[in-house]
Amino acid sequence: MDLSGLRPAGGKRSSKRDRILEIFLGQKGHVTADELYDLVRREDPGIGRATVYRTLQWMVTAGIAHKVDFGEGRSRFEPSLRHPRHFHLICTQCHRSSEFLSSDIEAILEEVAAARNFATAETEIKLFGVCEECRTGVKAPTLDGAATELVFARDALRIAVATERSGLEFYSRAASLATDPRGREVFERLAEDEKHHLGTLEKRYAELIATDSTLEERPTFLFFKGAAQGIFAEGAEKLREGVDDLKALLIGIRCERDSHKFFKKYGDRFEDSEGKRIFLEFAEEEREHRDMLIKEYRLLQARLGVGRAARRTQVEPRTAQ
Amino acid sequence: MDLSGLRPAGGKRSSKRDRILEIFLGQKGHVTADELYDLVRREDPGIGRATVYRTLQWMVTAGIAHKVDFGEGRSRFEPSLRHPRHFHLICTQCHRSSEFLSSDIEAILEEVAAARNFATAETEIKLFGVCEECRTGVKAPTLDGAATELVFARDALRIAVATERSGLEFYSRAASLATDPRGREVFERLAEDEKHHLGTLEKRYAELIATDSTLEERPTFLFFKGAAQGIFAEGAEKLREGVDDLKALLIGIRCERDSHKFFKKYGDRFEDSEGKRIFLEFAEEEREHRDMLIKEYRLLQARLGVGRAARRTQVEPRTAQ
DNA sequence: CTAGGTGCAAATAATTTGCAGAGGC
DNA sequence: GCCTCTGCAAATTATTTGCACCTAG
């Protein structure tokens, strides 16, 4: 891990600080300042408590660490390198915590903040309660430390696969409903594309699972409603209402745009990891599809002789982000 | 406000504790222990800091107060009498906080907890950031203290109205699609019912708004997706697919059940207030509709000669909560 | 009379700060 | 040599506790 960029600008290098940082990053869970102090002491008894506190403080402002408060009357710290801001389930009995992420919740919170004209800097969600193990005594698959990175990649792939599947469904249906031969051809091409890509993703998923036999049974980290039916599901539903090719293309554009947005947003937020790569690659894929659909939309519009006025009121693809 | 039930069982009455409690409940925002101590001191200099701390502790265990941590290194307390557990937007500049509630988020969090077999005892959601006023300097309508109670009633009514509207839409459509005359009659009766009730609700809304001229422009407290289209919207959508009367009744039953559940759940959680009453009354209304629909469903089933087997696999209305 | 409740002061617990000395540039 | 980092101990802050006293039932 390269930490060179993490020192404060103009700050001096300091072996002690490096030592503390190194030990901190080597921890899996959420450490308290004093726990870290003890750990550091064990390796280097010449380090003072104040230094640990000061280093922790610096790490937080530098964005290397996150301060989390589990209501114990003292702070805990977690490395932020691992994965992006997430939410916590905190067991009040064993004091361990597990993490999750929900894009749906984030979306709602964005709406709430917007409704109140509030500029959110940080979001905290904590569920306090009793974990499975403390209640039943049975050990359940956990999601600690190193696992999260892989689980995250797994969830990213699952979502991508679900999206691809619903995309395939959408384009197949659109193709079968298409009235214009050129329109049908476009939809068929896209369906073929999705099918091919689906295969690639599934292979990648299988490879990832093969890496770690426990991976598949670990709990979900990234919760996303769309994952169940896929982002295109709603669009596919709309096709049932009976739409013309132009309208179908438009729905496709919207779906691809939403899909792109979703994957881009998450991909951007993550630290470099397999999951990030999956998100960003997929986002790129969706952007390309969207562009292709926009092109086809314009061509079809021109061929059908639909005027500018209609184009203006119906869609402005250029401004679609 | 009757506080007699709030003393610990067998505890002695204590004028000091009552005094502290009274002053605490009289506050609008979220007080720190020391702030409360100062306030108490001003009225009765003979009260010690420890007593304030002890009373606060007792209030929390007795459920009168909630401890909230805004990350300032000390705890704040809010009376829980006002309204049920809610979430916070915390301005890091002016240190004020505003509150909101989102049933959608709660639903998602329930799913997350269930997926992890986690028994949630308490949920905390905090958005840290900068509020409108601190950013723009313009004072915006707030949601503090006394207002919340009214705003909550307002939001409850808005949701009820939206639900009623979508219910009306659902039953009207169902009536127009009905093939069986008896089925049509049922749907028409229900549509009529909803229309009538809608009028009542709208009147009640108008009356509430008349109470306080600033009420309508205050920000939303209770965020609920369903509020926009109403709980029946999805059901109404399904009718488009072309369903028979039995199926339509079934969809209606589900909608009424969901609606009942939603309103009951919220109504139960709230402390006695106008909002609570609105929720519970509405829940009752929906339960009655559901029961009526179930009866009609059975009658129609019998008339159409649909056997027991079908009834078993399709629905078990008796077990529906 | 007695079980709590209460005030005061002292204790605790997490974290910060003052200051003299050490070490990188 | 300068500037920052560091260790130690002392300070600070929020909160709790010990203990003698008080008060309601």
XYZ file of C-alpha atoms in Angstrom, chain B residues 1 6 38 72 75 91 118 167 180 236 261 284:
12
model
C -49.735 16.777 30.701
C -43.905 8.520 34.568
C -28.178 26.007 34.101
C -20.054 17.237 20.001
C -24.948 14.164 24.949
C -26.133 21.649 10.928
C -30.306 -8.744 13.460
C -58.171 3.994 -3.706
C -69.890 -9.763 -12.843
C -54.548 0.170 -10.098
C -50.651 -2.157 8.057
C -59.541 1.135 11.043
